C-alpha angles and dihedrals in degrees: 000000000000113000113230102203094121092046092053092044091053092045094059091044097229111205126188107291115241136203121259109219124164093342096310128106113219146149124266116281092251096036094243119154138188122224113217117207123201114252093220097055111005089240120146109259099183147295131264135184121271106220114226122215086261090055091049090049090052091050094050092046090050090052090045093052093049091048094048098039109013133092102242099081089047097039123128117260091248093061094053093043091051094050095046093047090048088053090055091050092050092048090055091047091053097043097126094046094049093047090051093049092048090052089050089050104049107000097246105160119246088235088068090051088076091063105098099232091054097035127110087234089064090052090054091046091056090059091044091050095051092044085063091058097055096087093039099060091116131167126207139255115220135186118254113264100201131047122291131057112284142135123231117203138165130215130199113221130178113272093229133237113014129200109207116193114190130192128226103246099075102010099164099042094043092048089052093048090058105032099043098058092039092054092041089056091050099255128141118232142212106196125199115187121197116275086234095057112030112126100067090050092050089053091049089053090055090051089054089054091048090052090062104263106160118249115273096020089100120032125178126206118183131198142082128303089269115078103354104042095041092050090051101048092045096049111124096215095065121105098191141014123204116189138175118189144073125354092239093056090041090060089052090051091050092050092049092048092052091065091069099022089246119177112254138201116185132182107186107172133252151231094236120192131220106208112203121192123195093251092057127105092259096193092057092043094051096043095046093046095046090045092062092059100037113030126064108358094016093240094312092128130101092230096048107134094228096159117065117193105196130183112245092238092065099025099109092044091052092049093051093051093045090051090049090053090064090069089067092061114103126179134199137071108024089213092059110100090218094059112096106174139046132232121251109273100249146347092272093056091046091054090046094054093045088051091054090050090054092046092050091058093043090054092053106262116144114243105221096179146333136028098128130115122243115242134210119046090346092062090086091062130077095253129147126178115250115267132215117191120193132193091031119170110227088231092058119114093244090055095047108037128066105247098182094210142087095292125125121191112201116203123187125225135184107208145359095272092055091046091056092047093050094044092054095041094098138086089233130072111175107124145347139181125210119203114200141120091220110096094195092051090048091055092045091051094046089055096043101046113085102223134121093235127023120190124199114218090340143020134226142160123236128184097229099056130076115264124190141092151258125245117358092352086093149263127293132358139270123214131039128024093327091060098054093041088057088066093054139073122218115232122193118213124194116200123183112223100181135059094269125082116239 
């Protein structure tokens, strides 16, 4: 198989990506660029500008000026709705181009682009959904509590200038989940995509411009965490930071935000369990669970169910099916319709995953299958064969830490009480899935498991529901009413209605 990364790159005519500051696209102040190489082949994909602290300062000040003096925060609902719906239309029109750019960015195969949560249709739906909230951002009217005639009312106003920092694994969807509610609320935004997935986001930014978003409402600064990201999250003129990524970086964002008491939304990943009871459809449970850590992003997703808690009565059956699933994983050219899984994003992540595989064995887990590297033409890519670990202690490193790779840790349990204890024995709490035919048990487990989203006999993401986690999985939620309210401040207004002053 001949990989076609260069062919696709040339076909879309990738030019050097520029910064978007105050409505103008331009190079970095010092002319520095970053060369992104494709994780499947090591080929150069393209170059983009590395924003200096001065560039970041210019972008934040542009957003600040537009928020303080411009029309967008004070615009009528119809204007914002029209722009956001036009964005959704343009995204759908440019589906093939955006899918191609995303595959050039992070290697996610086009076959996975048909899965709703990673599809371009889902990205468009996020903008459509939040457009629907614009004319529903209502406050309240309340009766006076003390003596005298007066009206108490609340208003929801945009929080201000937002820094949105997006990871590489779902660049388009995760950009939409941050930018759409921020714009719907009337905020201005400085967006920083990951240095490992920049080009699809830059194209999306141009579609936002084409949809009629006023200059300076959205600004884009590209580059790595140092210097670009650090300059952004520490800027004093921000009002809010929204970040999706690793727990370590999330803690840095939280510390930086504390200096100016900035509002913060964080989504920091998980160690999500699939909990399989003996009355479950074990084949479905094993294939769906293993699919989250092998197919598509190869486990490089915050909601990957990388920890399977399986009842001892069906433990061996689950393991056999999970091992069989690994034969469906094919690597290579992400534009090949037969390829089902992506490479790991870079050399550092490859080394990290291989280190976890070694540690799992050192700590006594049984390696059922996988862990090797493909040879031949695939040896240049960041590929690792899917791994199933059995007889894993829930306290083991591979059962507690987010690996972000194609590694499944399978932990046995004896009864419902133990399953709940094991599920909650983690510092994370993002997602969980319970597999059972017993409705009452399903409800008990959904209530008992501390996770932001609990699926029953399956798991999916939808743009209109709250998504986020408990514990160290983060702060706040994305999606639905909770997301757009997170980009607003509540103001209380007291109005006397009688002759007396309050």
